PDB file of C-alpha atoms in Angstrom:
ATOM      1  CA  MET X 255     -28.212 -32.692 -29.628  1.00 58.00           C
ATOM      2  CA  THR X 256     -30.087 -30.748 -27.116  1.00 60.00           C
ATOM      3  CA  ARG X 257     -28.293 -32.440 -24.245  1.00 53.00           C
ATOM      4  CA  LYS X 258     -24.787 -31.533 -25.851  1.00 48.00           C
ATOM      5  CA  ILE X 259     -25.800 -27.744 -26.232  1.00 46.00           C
ATOM      6  CA  ASN X 260     -26.906 -27.719 -22.720  1.00 42.00           C
ATOM      7  CA  LEU X 261     -23.586 -28.994 -21.471  1.00 37.00           C
ATOM      8  CA  LEU X 262     -21.647 -26.974 -23.627  1.00 35.00           C
ATOM      9  CA  ILE X 263     -23.613 -23.902 -22.394  1.00 42.00           C
ATOM     10  CA  ALA X 264     -23.181 -24.982 -18.837  1.00 39.00           C
ATOM     11  CA  PHE X 265     -19.390 -25.456 -19.365  1.00 38.00           C
ATOM     12  CA  LEU X 266     -18.905 -22.351 -20.810  1.00 35.00           C
ATOM     13  CA  LEU X 267     -21.116 -20.848 -17.804  1.00 39.00           C
ATOM     14  CA  ALA X 268     -18.824 -22.216 -15.462  1.00 40.00           C
ATOM     15  CA  VAL X 269     -15.552 -21.063 -17.144  1.00 37.00           C
ATOM     16  CA  THR X 270     -16.978 -17.504 -17.239  1.00 38.00           C
ATOM     17  CA  LEU X 271     -17.691 -17.528 -13.525  1.00 36.00           C
ATOM     18  CA  ALA X 272     -14.404 -19.184 -12.391  1.00 38.00           C
ATOM     19  CA  LEU X 273     -12.774 -16.472 -14.456  1.00 37.00           C
ATOM     20  CA  ALA X 274     -14.713 -13.869 -12.753  1.00 39.00           C
ATOM     21  CA  ALA X 275     -14.280 -15.170  -9.256  1.00 39.00           C
ATOM     22  CA  GLY X 276     -10.620 -14.849  -9.871  1.00 39.00           C
ATOM     23  CA  GLY X 277     -11.235 -11.025  -8.911  1.00 38.00           C
ATOM     24  CA  VAL X 278     -10.874  -7.785 -10.961  1.00 38.00           C
ATOM     25  CA  ALA X 279      -7.563  -6.140 -10.417  1.00 43.00           C
ATOM     26  CA  GLU X 280      -7.791  -2.946  -8.268  1.00 52.00           C
ATOM     27  CA  ALA X 281      -6.592   0.412 -10.429  1.00 53.00           C
ATOM     28  CA  LYS X 282      -3.253   1.685  -9.125  1.00 64.00           C
ATOM     29  CA  ASN X 283      -1.889   5.093  -9.833  1.00 60.00           C
ATOM     30  CA  VAL X 284       1.569   4.722 -10.696  1.00 67.00           C
ATOM     31  CA  ASP X 285       2.680   8.088 -11.525  1.00 88.00           C
ATOM     32  CA  ALA X 286       1.209  11.484 -11.599  1.00 93.00           C
ATOM     33  CA  GLN X 287       2.274  14.673 -12.876  1.00 94.00           C
ATOM     34  CA  PHE X 288       1.143  18.356 -11.456  1.00 96.00           C
ATOM     35  CA  TYR X 289       1.709  21.725 -13.464  1.00 95.00           C
ATOM     36  CA  VAL X 290       2.796  24.439 -11.509  1.00 96.00           C
ATOM     37  CA  GLY X 291       0.596  27.705 -11.863  1.00 96.00           C
ATOM     38  CA  TYR X 292      -2.110  25.511 -13.700  1.00 96.00           C
ATOM     39  CA  ASP X 293      -5.352  23.776 -12.577  1.00 95.00           C
ATOM     40  CA  PHE X 294      -4.888  20.445 -14.085  1.00 91.00           C
ATOM     41  CA  TYR X 295      -2.803  17.389 -13.446  1.00 93.00           C
ATOM     42  CA  SER X 296      -2.454  13.926 -15.110  1.00 90.00           C
ATOM     43  CA  TYR X 297      -2.045  10.448 -13.658  1.00 87.00           C
ATOM     44  CA  THR X 298      -1.278   7.004 -15.147  1.00 86.00           C
ATOM     45  CA  THR X 299      -3.259   4.413 -13.907  1.00 81.00           C
ATOM     46  CA  TYR X 300      -2.669   0.717 -13.917  1.00 76.00           C
ATOM     47  CA  LEU X 301      -5.545  -1.995 -14.284  1.00 72.00           C
ATOM     48  CA  SER X 302      -3.815  -5.280 -15.433  1.00 68.00           C
ATOM     49  CA  PRO X 303      -2.573  -5.490 -18.283  1.00 76.00           C
ATOM     50  CA  ASP X 304      -3.217  -1.853 -19.297  1.00 80.00           C
ATOM     51  CA  TYR X 305      -2.090   1.402 -18.475  1.00 81.00           C
ATOM     52  CA  LYS X 306      -4.285   4.347 -18.694  1.00 84.00           C
ATOM     53  CA  ILE X 307      -3.108   8.266 -18.563  1.00 85.00           C
ATOM     54  CA  VAL X 308      -6.193  10.382 -16.996  1.00 86.00           C
ATOM     55  CA  ASN X 309      -6.343  14.195 -17.178  1.00 89.00           C
ATOM     56  CA  SER X 310      -8.084  15.937 -14.202  1.00 90.00           C
ATOM     57  CA  LYS X 311      -8.965  19.463 -13.503  1.00 94.00           C
ATOM     58  CA  MET X 312      -8.647  21.044  -9.928  1.00 95.00           C
ATOM     59  CA  ASP X 313     -10.693  23.866  -8.604  1.00 94.00           C
ATOM     60  CA  VAL X 314      -7.443  25.669  -7.556  1.00 96.00           C
ATOM     61  CA  LYS X 315      -3.852  25.849  -8.940  1.00 96.00           C
ATOM     62  CA  THR X 316      -0.629  24.628  -7.739  1.00 96.00           C
ATOM     63  CA  PHE X 317       2.145  26.968  -6.980  1.00 96.00           C
ATOM     64  CA  THR X 318       5.667  27.132  -5.453  1.00 95.00           C
ATOM     65  CA  GLU X 319       7.024  28.898  -2.372  1.00 95.00           C
ATOM     66  CA  ASN X 320      10.244  28.685  -0.494  1.00 93.00           C
ATOM     67  CA  GLY X 321      11.724  26.538  -3.358  1.00 91.00           C
ATOM     68  CA  ARG X 322       9.004  23.823  -2.751  1.00 94.00           C
ATOM     69  CA  ALA X 323       5.791  22.637  -5.143  1.00 95.00           C
ATOM     70  CA  TYR X 324       2.545  22.887  -3.421  1.00 97.00           C
ATOM     71  CA  VAL X 325      -0.431  20.938  -4.420  1.00 97.00           C
ATOM     72  CA  PRO X 326      -3.971  21.025  -2.621  1.00 97.00           C
ATOM     73  CA  VAL X 327      -4.273  17.862  -0.531  1.00 97.00           C
ATOM     74  CA  ARG X 328      -7.154  16.015  -2.117  1.00 95.00           C
ATOM     75  CA  TYR X 329      -5.636  16.144  -5.421  1.00 95.00           C
ATOM     76  CA  LEU X 330      -2.041  15.025  -4.338  1.00 96.00           C
ATOM     77  CA  ALA X 331      -3.653  12.281  -2.841  1.00 95.00           C
ATOM     78  CA  TYR X 332      -5.711  11.148  -5.620  1.00 91.00           C
ATOM     79  CA  GLY X 333      -2.515  11.447  -7.829  1.00 92.00           C
ATOM     80  CA  LEU X 334      -0.768   9.362  -5.447  1.00 93.00           C
ATOM     81  CA  GLY X 335      -3.508   6.602  -5.616  1.00 91.00           C
ATOM     82  CA  VAL X 336      -4.881   7.273  -1.953  1.00 94.00           C
ATOM     83  CA  ALA X 337      -8.419   6.385  -1.707  1.00 93.00           C
ATOM     84  CA  GLU X 338     -10.858   9.088  -1.223  1.00 93.00           C
ATOM     85  CA  LYS X 339     -11.963   7.318   2.311  1.00 97.00           C
ATOM     86  CA  ASP X 340      -8.576   7.341   3.348  1.00 97.00           C
ATOM     87  CA  VAL X 341      -7.862  11.335   2.802  1.00 98.00           C
ATOM     88  CA  ASN X 342      -8.851  12.775   6.359  1.00 98.00           C
ATOM     89  CA  TRP X 343      -9.104  16.234   7.545  1.00 98.00           C
ATOM     90  CA  ASP X 344      -9.258  17.106  11.141  1.00 98.00           C
ATOM     91  CA  GLU X 345     -10.484  21.087  11.538  1.00 97.00           C
ATOM     92  CA  ALA X 346      -9.712  21.406  15.217  1.00 98.00           C
ATOM     93  CA  SER X 347      -5.889  20.355  14.878  1.00 98.00           C
ATOM     94  CA  GLN X 348      -5.689  21.300  11.447  1.00 98.00           C
ATOM     95  CA  THR X 349      -4.206  18.026  10.474  1.00 99.00           C
ATOM     96  CA  VAL X 350      -4.160  16.013   7.413  1.00 98.00           C
ATOM     97  CA  THR X 351      -3.958  12.133   7.600  1.00 99.00           C
ATOM     98  CA  LEU X 352      -3.440  10.079   4.543  1.00 98.00           C
ATOM     99  CA  SER X 353      -3.282   6.314   4.651  1.00 98.00           C
ATOM    100  CA  MET X 354      -2.429   3.905   1.823  1.00 95.00           C
ATOM    101  CA  GLU X 355      -0.973   0.321   1.535  1.00 94.00           C
ATOM    102  CA  GLY X 356       0.144   0.242   5.187  1.00 96.00           C
ATOM    103  CA  THR X 357       1.674   3.560   5.407  1.00 98.00           C
ATOM    104  CA  THR X 358      -0.141   6.420   7.165  1.00 99.00           C
ATOM    105  CA  VAL X 359       1.137  10.330   6.708  1.00 99.00           C
ATOM    106  CA  LYS X 360       0.116  12.798   8.973  1.00 99.00           C
ATOM    107  CA  LEU X 361       0.612  16.570   8.518  1.00 99.00           C
ATOM    108  CA  GLN X 362      -0.232  19.762  10.510  1.00 99.00           C
ATOM    109  CA  VAL X 363      -0.987  23.339   9.105  1.00 98.00           C
ATOM    110  CA  GLY X 364       2.058  25.426  10.151  1.00 98.00           C
ATOM    111  CA  SER X 365       4.398  22.467  11.496  1.00 99.00           C
ATOM    112  CA  LYS X 366       7.483  21.280   9.686  1.00 99.00           C
ATOM    113  CA  THR X 367       7.147  17.818  11.480  1.00 99.00           C
ATOM    114  CA  LEU X 368       5.841  14.875   8.936  1.00 98.00           C
ATOM    115  CA  TYR X 369       4.767  11.832  10.654  1.00 99.00           C
ATOM    116  CA  ILE X 370       5.203   8.417   8.772  1.00 99.00           C
ATOM    117  CA  ASN X 371       3.483   5.656  10.749  1.00 98.00           C
ATOM    118  CA  GLY X 372       3.984   7.712  13.801  1.00 98.00           C
ATOM    119  CA  ASN X 373       7.641   8.502  13.252  1.00 99.00           C
ATOM    120  CA  PRO X 374       8.533  12.277  12.868  1.00 99.00           C
ATOM    121  CA  GLN X 375      10.475  13.595   9.962  1.00 98.00           C
ATOM    122  CA  GLU X 376      11.361  17.159   9.821  1.00 98.00           C
ATOM    123  CA  MET X 377      10.621  19.089   6.482  1.00 98.00           C
ATOM    124  CA  ASP X 378      12.076  22.430   5.511  1.00 97.00           C
ATOM    125  CA  VAL X 379       8.657  24.063   5.017  1.00 98.00           C
ATOM    126  CA  THR X 380       5.181  23.474   6.282  1.00 98.00           C
ATOM    127  CA  PRO X 381       1.787  22.632   5.021  1.00 99.00           C
ATOM    128  CA  LEU X 382      -0.082  25.793   4.122  1.00 98.00           C
ATOM    129  CA  MET X 383      -3.637  27.048   4.246  1.00 97.00           C
ATOM    130  CA  ARG X 384      -4.737  29.160   1.310  1.00 96.00           C
ATOM    131  CA  ASP X 385      -8.300  30.502   0.913  1.00 92.00           C
ATOM    132  CA  ASP X 386      -9.676  27.865   3.076  1.00 93.00           C
ATOM    133  CA  ARG X 387      -7.948  24.965   1.416  1.00 95.00           C
ATOM    134  CA  VAL X 388      -4.922  23.144   2.491  1.00 98.00           C
ATOM    135  CA  PHE X 389      -1.894  22.664   0.318  1.00 98.00           C
ATOM    136  CA  LEU X 390       0.961  19.982   0.942  1.00 98.00           C
ATOM    137  CA  PRO X 391       4.582  20.207  -0.059  1.00 98.00           C
ATOM    138  CA  ALA X 392       4.281  17.222  -2.679  1.00 97.00           C
ATOM    139  CA  ARG X 393       8.127  16.085  -2.340  1.00 97.00           C
ATOM    140  CA  PHE X 394       7.507  15.101   1.334  1.00 98.00           C
ATOM    141  CA  VAL X 395       4.289  13.337   0.934  1.00 98.00           C
ATOM    142  CA  ALA X 396       5.070  11.527  -2.333  1.00 97.00           C
ATOM    143  CA  GLU X 397       8.353  10.328  -0.864  1.00 97.00           C
ATOM    144  CA  ALA X 398       6.746   9.245   2.148  1.00 98.00           C
ATOM    145  CA  PHE X 399       4.648   6.829  -0.005  1.00 97.00           C
ATOM    146  CA  GLY X 400       7.747   5.561  -1.827  1.00 95.00           C
ATOM    147  CA  TYR X 401       7.406   7.739  -4.918  1.00 96.00           C
ATOM    148  CA  GLU X 402      10.558   9.415  -6.520  1.00 95.00           C
ATOM    149  CA  VAL X 403       9.903  13.078  -7.156  1.00 95.00           C
ATOM    150  CA  TYR X 404      11.278  15.031 -10.314  1.00 94.00           C
ATOM    151  CA  TYR X 405      11.071  18.830 -11.056  1.00 92.00           C
ATOM    152  CA  TRP X 406      10.895  19.624 -14.676  1.00 90.00           C
ATOM    153  CA  ASP X 407      11.820  23.185 -15.896  1.00 88.00           C
ATOM    154  CA  ASN X 408      10.832  22.677 -19.234  1.00 86.00           C
ATOM    155  CA  THR X 409       7.199  22.019 -18.641  1.00 85.00           C
ATOM    156  CA  VAL X 410       7.278  23.770 -15.238  1.00 88.00           C
ATOM    157  CA  SER X 411       6.016  20.618 -13.550  1.00 92.00           C
ATOM    158  CA  ILE X 412       6.721  18.197 -10.854  1.00 92.00           C
ATOM    159  CA  GLU X 413       6.503  14.209 -11.377  1.00 92.00           C
ATOM    160  CA  LEU X 414       5.687  11.476  -8.959  1.00 93.00           C
ATOM    161  CA  LYS X 415       7.002   8.101 -10.079  1.00 91.00           C
ATOM    162  CA  ARG X 416       6.412   4.725  -8.473  1.00 86.00           C
TER     163      ARG X 416
END
């Protein structure tokens, strides 16, 4: 009887370890919503098989200028699912670099040129520096990473969907 129990325990342990060895899926952000003029945003993250909506507070507010919605660089990156280690700021050149899933996007404060994997693309606005914070035009950055961008007048928000 003890031998059967030991075999059963060994079997259950082996099955548990085999399932765990399959790996834990990495959470992926699939959409985000930023509310213009407010200091919070929400994003939906997917960790198979579940979706989870997360609300986060920012230390600054989003705004619009010249018909474009501007979002603080780190929060835009987090909302898109860019890992913190893949968000880089070069103070000397005032250049932001974001990398995710084989795509690298570079923008420079004051420049209308956005680089996607080294290829230049013209924007109609520039990244801005306000109160020592960099704000990016959300549409251009999100589209560079394959997101669709929607502006909702009723909630004064921008939605980024994948």
